[in-house]
Short mmCIF file of C-alpha atoms in Angstrom, two decimals:
data_model
loop_
_atom_site.label_atom_id
_atom_site.label_comp_id
_atom_site.label_asym_id
_atom_site.label_seq_id
_atom_site.Cartn_x
_atom_site.Cartn_y
_atom_site.Cartn_z
CA MET A 8 -126.57 3.56 114.65
CA PHE A 9 -126.54 6.91 113.40
CA THR A 10 -129.93 7.02 112.45
CA TYR A 11 -131.28 5.72 115.95
CA LEU A 12 -128.88 8.51 117.66
CA LYS A 13 -130.24 11.08 115.41
CA ALA A 14 -133.59 9.89 116.43
CA TRP A 15 -133.18 9.80 120.20
CA PHE A 16 -131.39 13.22 119.89
CA HIS A 17 -134.64 14.69 118.28
CA VAL A 18 -136.68 12.74 121.25
CA LEU A 19 -134.48 14.51 123.84
CA LEU A 20 -135.10 17.88 122.42
CA PHE A 21 -138.36 17.81 122.33
CA LEU A 22 -138.82 16.59 125.97
CA PHE A 23 -136.72 19.86 126.45
CA LYS A 24 -138.80 22.11 124.84
CA MET A 25 -142.03 21.02 126.36
CA SER A 26 -140.18 21.27 129.96
CA LYS A 27 -139.70 24.88 129.04
CA LYS A 28 -143.03 25.42 128.17
CA PRO A 29 -145.43 26.64 130.67
CA ALA A 30 -148.78 24.43 131.13
CA PRO A 31 -151.67 25.89 129.38
CA SER A 32 -153.68 26.55 133.33
CA ALA A 33 -150.49 29.14 133.89
CA VAL A 34 -150.68 31.10 130.29
CA LYS A 35 -154.23 31.41 130.76
CA GLU A 36 -153.79 32.91 134.55
CA GLU A 37 -150.93 34.73 132.86
CA ASP A 38 -153.04 36.32 130.37
CA LEU A 39 -156.01 36.97 132.81
CA LEU A 40 -153.64 38.97 135.08
CA LYS A 41 -152.65 41.25 132.51
CA LEU A 42 -156.22 42.39 131.87
CA ASP A 43 -156.72 45.95 133.71
CA LEU A 44 -159.18 45.60 136.30
CA GLN A 45 -160.15 49.31 136.23
CA PHE A 46 -161.67 48.90 132.70
CA PHE A 47 -165.08 47.14 134.05
CA ALA A 48 -165.05 49.96 136.87
CA ASP A 49 -168.15 52.32 136.43
CA ASP A 50 -166.88 56.42 135.65
CA ASP A 51 -166.74 58.23 138.99
CA PRO A 52 -169.38 61.45 138.01
CA GLU A 53 -167.41 63.83 139.79
CA ASP A 54 -164.47 63.50 137.43
CA ASP A 55 -163.77 65.94 135.01
CA PRO A 56 -162.28 64.77 131.79
CA GLU A 57 -161.06 68.54 131.58
CA ASP A 58 -158.68 68.00 134.42
CA ASP A 59 -156.78 65.02 132.49
CA HIS A 60 -153.42 66.13 132.39
CA GLU A 61 -152.83 64.12 129.02
CA ASP A 62 -155.04 65.93 127.38
CA ASP A 63 -153.86 69.60 129.11
CA PRO A 64 -152.00 71.86 125.85
CA ASP A 65 -149.68 73.50 127.91
CA ASP A 66 -147.98 70.11 127.98
CA ASP A 67 -147.32 70.32 124.58
CA VAL A 68 -145.83 73.81 124.76
CA PRO A 69 -141.98 73.71 124.69
CA ASN A 70 -139.74 75.00 127.76
CA LEU A 71 -138.15 78.38 126.63
CA ASP A 72 -134.90 77.92 128.55
CA GLU A 73 -134.90 74.09 127.52
CA LEU A 74 -134.69 75.27 124.18
CA LEU A 75 -132.06 78.11 124.48
CA LYS A 76 -129.70 75.37 125.96
CA ASP A 77 -129.59 74.11 121.98
CA PRO A 78 -126.97 76.50 120.58
CA LYS A 79 -128.20 76.40 116.73
CA PHE A 80 -131.74 77.52 118.45
CA LYS A 81 -129.87 80.27 120.37
CA LYS A 82 -128.62 81.54 118.00
CA GLN A 83 -131.52 81.32 115.56
CA TYR A 84 -133.38 83.29 118.50
CA ASN A 85 -131.08 86.02 119.16
CA ALA A 86 -131.11 86.89 115.16
CA LYS A 87 -134.85 87.14 115.06
CA LEU A 88 -134.68 89.13 118.49
CA LYS A 89 -131.94 91.69 116.89
CA ASP A 90 -134.12 91.79 113.92
CA GLN A 91 -137.38 93.02 115.63
CA LEU A 92 -135.43 95.45 117.90
CA GLY A 93 -133.62 97.20 115.06
CA LYS A 94 -137.28 97.44 113.13
CA ARG A 95 -138.46 99.19 115.96
CA MET A 96 -135.31 101.35 116.62
CA SER A 97 -135.20 102.34 113.17
CA LYS A 98 -138.61 104.51 113.66
CA PHE A 99 -136.64 106.81 116.11
CA LYS A 100 -133.08 106.88 113.49
CA ASP A 101 -133.77 110.61 113.17
CA VAL A 102 -135.32 111.52 116.45
CA ASP A 103 -133.25 113.51 119.61
CA PRO A 104 -133.70 111.81 122.59
CA GLU A 105 -134.14 115.01 124.50
CA GLU A 106 -136.30 116.40 122.13
CA TYR A 107 -138.59 113.91 122.14
CA ARG A 108 -138.58 113.79 126.22
CA ARG A 109 -139.15 117.29 126.06
CA LEU A 110 -142.44 117.04 123.83
CA LYS A 111 -143.44 113.99 126.14
CA GLU A 112 -143.18 116.22 129.14
CA GLN A 113 -145.09 119.11 127.12
CA ALA A 114 -148.04 116.74 126.07
CA GLY A 115 -147.97 115.74 129.70
CA ASP A 116 -148.28 118.94 130.92
CA LYS A 117 -151.07 120.16 128.49
CA LYS A 118 -153.10 117.22 129.69
CA ASP A 119 -152.97 118.15 133.11
CA LYS A 120 -153.64 121.58 132.72
CA LYS A 121 -156.65 120.85 130.50
CA GLU A 122 -157.99 119.00 133.69
CA ASP A 123 -157.38 121.76 135.69
CA ASN A 124 -159.19 124.05 133.43
CA ALA A 125 -162.07 121.70 133.11
CA GLY A 126 -162.74 121.96 137.25
CA ASP A 127 -162.16 125.67 136.99
CA ASP A 128 -164.70 126.06 134.38
CA ALA A 129 -166.87 123.62 136.68
CA ALA A 130 -166.27 125.70 139.97
CA ARG A 131 -166.80 129.08 137.86
CA ASN A 132 -170.28 127.99 136.36
CA ASP A 133 -171.38 126.74 139.92
CA GLN A 134 -170.42 130.40 141.09
CA ASN A 135 -172.11 131.76 138.52
CA GLU A 136 -175.61 129.79 139.07
CA LYS A 137 -175.10 130.87 142.88
CA ARG A 138 -175.22 134.45 141.77
CA LEU A 139 -178.38 134.30 139.08
CA LEU A 140 -179.97 132.46 141.98
CA ARG A 141 -179.53 135.21 144.42
CA ALA A 142 -180.02 137.86 142.43
CA GLU A 143 -183.58 135.81 141.35
CA HIS A 144 -184.22 135.44 145.18
CA ARG A 145 -183.29 139.29 145.54
CA GLU A 146 -185.93 140.06 142.57
CA LYS A 147 -188.83 137.89 143.74
CA THR A 148 -188.39 140.05 147.23
CA ALA A 149 -188.77 142.87 146.08
CA LEU A 150 -191.72 142.31 144.38
CA VAL A 151 -193.31 140.83 147.35
CA LYS A 152 -192.62 143.87 149.41
CA GLU A 153 -193.97 146.18 146.69
CA PHE A 154 -197.11 143.96 146.39
CA ALA A 155 -197.33 144.49 151.02
CA VAL A 156 -197.21 148.08 150.26
CA ASP A 157 -199.92 148.06 147.46
CA ASN A 158 -202.24 146.12 149.87
CA GLY A 159 -201.37 147.92 152.97
CA HIS A 160 -199.92 144.76 154.95
CA ASN A 161 -196.66 144.90 156.56
CA PRO A 162 -194.23 144.20 153.64
CA LYS A 163 -191.42 142.92 156.26
CA LEU A 164 -194.08 139.87 157.28
CA LEU A 165 -195.11 139.15 153.95
CA ALA A 166 -191.97 138.69 152.91
CA ARG A 167 -190.96 136.19 155.88
CA LEU A 168 -194.12 134.36 155.76
CA ILE A 169 -194.67 133.80 151.99
CA ASN A 170 -192.31 130.95 149.94
CA ILE A 171 -190.01 133.13 147.76
CA ASP A 172 -189.04 130.31 145.77
CA SER A 173 -192.53 129.42 144.83
CA ILE A 174 -193.13 132.42 142.90
CA GLU A 175 -193.26 132.09 139.20
CA LEU A 176 -191.75 135.04 137.13
CA ASP A 177 -192.19 135.85 133.52
CA GLU A 178 -190.31 136.94 130.40
CA ASP A 179 -191.09 140.80 131.59
CA GLY A 180 -189.94 140.04 135.28
CA ASN A 181 -193.33 139.93 136.81
CA ALA A 182 -194.83 137.48 139.01
CA ASP A 183 -197.51 135.30 137.75
CA ASN A 184 -198.79 133.81 140.71
CA LEU A 185 -197.91 135.94 143.66
CA ASP A 186 -201.91 136.98 143.98
CA GLU A 187 -202.59 133.13 144.27
CA LEU A 188 -199.79 132.54 146.73
CA PHE A 189 -201.29 135.81 148.76
CA GLU A 190 -204.82 134.28 148.96
CA GLU A 191 -203.38 130.91 150.23
CA LEU A 192 -201.15 132.74 152.81
CA GLU A 193 -204.25 134.96 153.80
CA GLU A 194 -206.40 132.04 154.60
CA GLU A 195 -203.86 130.39 156.44
CA PHE A 196 -202.76 133.50 158.87
CA PRO A 197 -205.90 135.37 158.66
CA GLU A 198 -205.05 137.66 161.75
CA TYR A 199 -202.29 139.06 160.28
CA PHE A 200 -203.46 139.80 156.54
CA SER A 201 -207.53 140.35 157.00
CA LEU A 202 -208.65 143.91 156.83
CA GLN A 203 -211.57 145.37 158.75
CA ASP A 204 -214.33 147.57 156.88
CA ASP A 205 -213.48 151.88 156.53
CA ASP A 206 -216.41 152.36 159.37
CA ASP A 207 -214.79 150.06 161.77
CA ASP A 208 -211.57 151.45 161.26
CA GLU A 209 -212.77 154.80 162.02
CA GLU A 210 -213.28 155.94 165.34
CA ASP A 211 -216.33 157.52 166.16
CA PRO A 212 -216.19 160.88 167.62
CA PRO A 213 -216.66 161.30 171.44
CA LYS A 214 -220.14 162.51 171.85
CA LYS A 215 -220.88 165.14 174.31
CA LYS A 216 -222.95 164.76 177.42
CA SER A 217 -226.04 167.08 177.40
CA ARG A 218 -226.91 168.27 180.47
CA PHE A 219 -230.68 168.04 180.00
CA ASN A 220 -231.44 164.58 178.73
CA SER A 221 -235.05 163.86 179.13
CA VAL A 222 -234.99 160.45 176.76
CA PRO A 223 -233.71 157.72 178.69
CA LYS A 224 -231.10 156.42 177.24
CA GLN A 225 -231.63 152.61 175.00
CA LYS A 226 -229.86 149.94 175.09
CA THR A 227 -227.69 149.42 171.83
CA ASN A 228 -227.05 146.09 170.81
CA PRO A 229 -223.64 144.71 171.35
CA LYS A 230 -221.35 144.97 167.97
CA LYS A 231 -220.52 141.57 166.42
CA LYS A 232 -217.35 140.10 167.07
CA VAL A 233 -215.61 139.83 163.56
CA ASP A 234 -213.73 136.34 163.09
CA PRO A 235 -210.61 136.80 161.73
CA HIS A 236 -210.61 133.38 159.72
CA GLU A 237 -213.90 134.34 157.88
CA ALA A 238 -213.06 137.88 157.42
CA GLY A 239 -209.53 136.86 155.51
CA ARG A 240 -211.65 134.15 153.57
CA GLN A 241 -214.26 136.94 152.50
CA LYS A 242 -211.75 139.21 151.68
CA ALA A 243 -209.68 136.50 149.60
CA LEU A 244 -213.32 136.08 147.74
CA GLU A 245 -213.74 139.44 147.02
CA ARG A 246 -210.44 139.57 145.41
CA HIS A 247 -210.96 136.72 143.34
CA GLN A 248 -214.14 138.00 142.09
CA LYS A 249 -212.71 141.51 141.20
CA LYS A 250 -210.03 139.59 139.12
CA GLU A 251 -212.52 137.93 137.61
CA ASP A 252 -214.39 140.75 136.44
CA LYS A 253 -211.49 142.51 135.38
CA ARG A 254 -210.94 139.77 132.92
#
């Protein structure tokens, strides 16, 4: 009898366990639902792997405010900070604060004064350069006027027409290219600088009329007009030829 009851109890226990066990189809469906469907999705080319917050190194950096809430850490932090501050202050142990402030102000004043002196030197150099240019211009103008007087020209007119800045001076202060500049100017303005022949400049003395003139007057050929441009060109050529002969 006892054996029969024991066998019957085992059957009931087996049936109870089978009733709680899910069906095979349900287990299979449950296992499929647990699978992440995004695993089979294609990667988005626009996704930047660097934007992944899980790999952000800043996430691993602890927050100082949160760490200071820990009494032990706060005590260690204050001790470390005090030690570093003490090392820095030890450098200024024997330094008078007032003396240090005064020396610092003097260093700043020296720097500002040095910058001001540099600006003054630049302005002074600029003024000296302008003075030298004005003196050189006056010297060249004097050479032009002297050249005009020596060659029988109007010195003021020549000084106005010629390019003073184009004159080149040698080591002795003499003009190297004044003759060439004058020749160019003479060819351009022959009416101002062309010289007529001495025979043309001298006026013929008036002839006395004779009461008795048996010979009839003959017509003389009219005097040819001198082209000022051609006369200037000829004079320039003659002057150039004279210079070549001197060499």
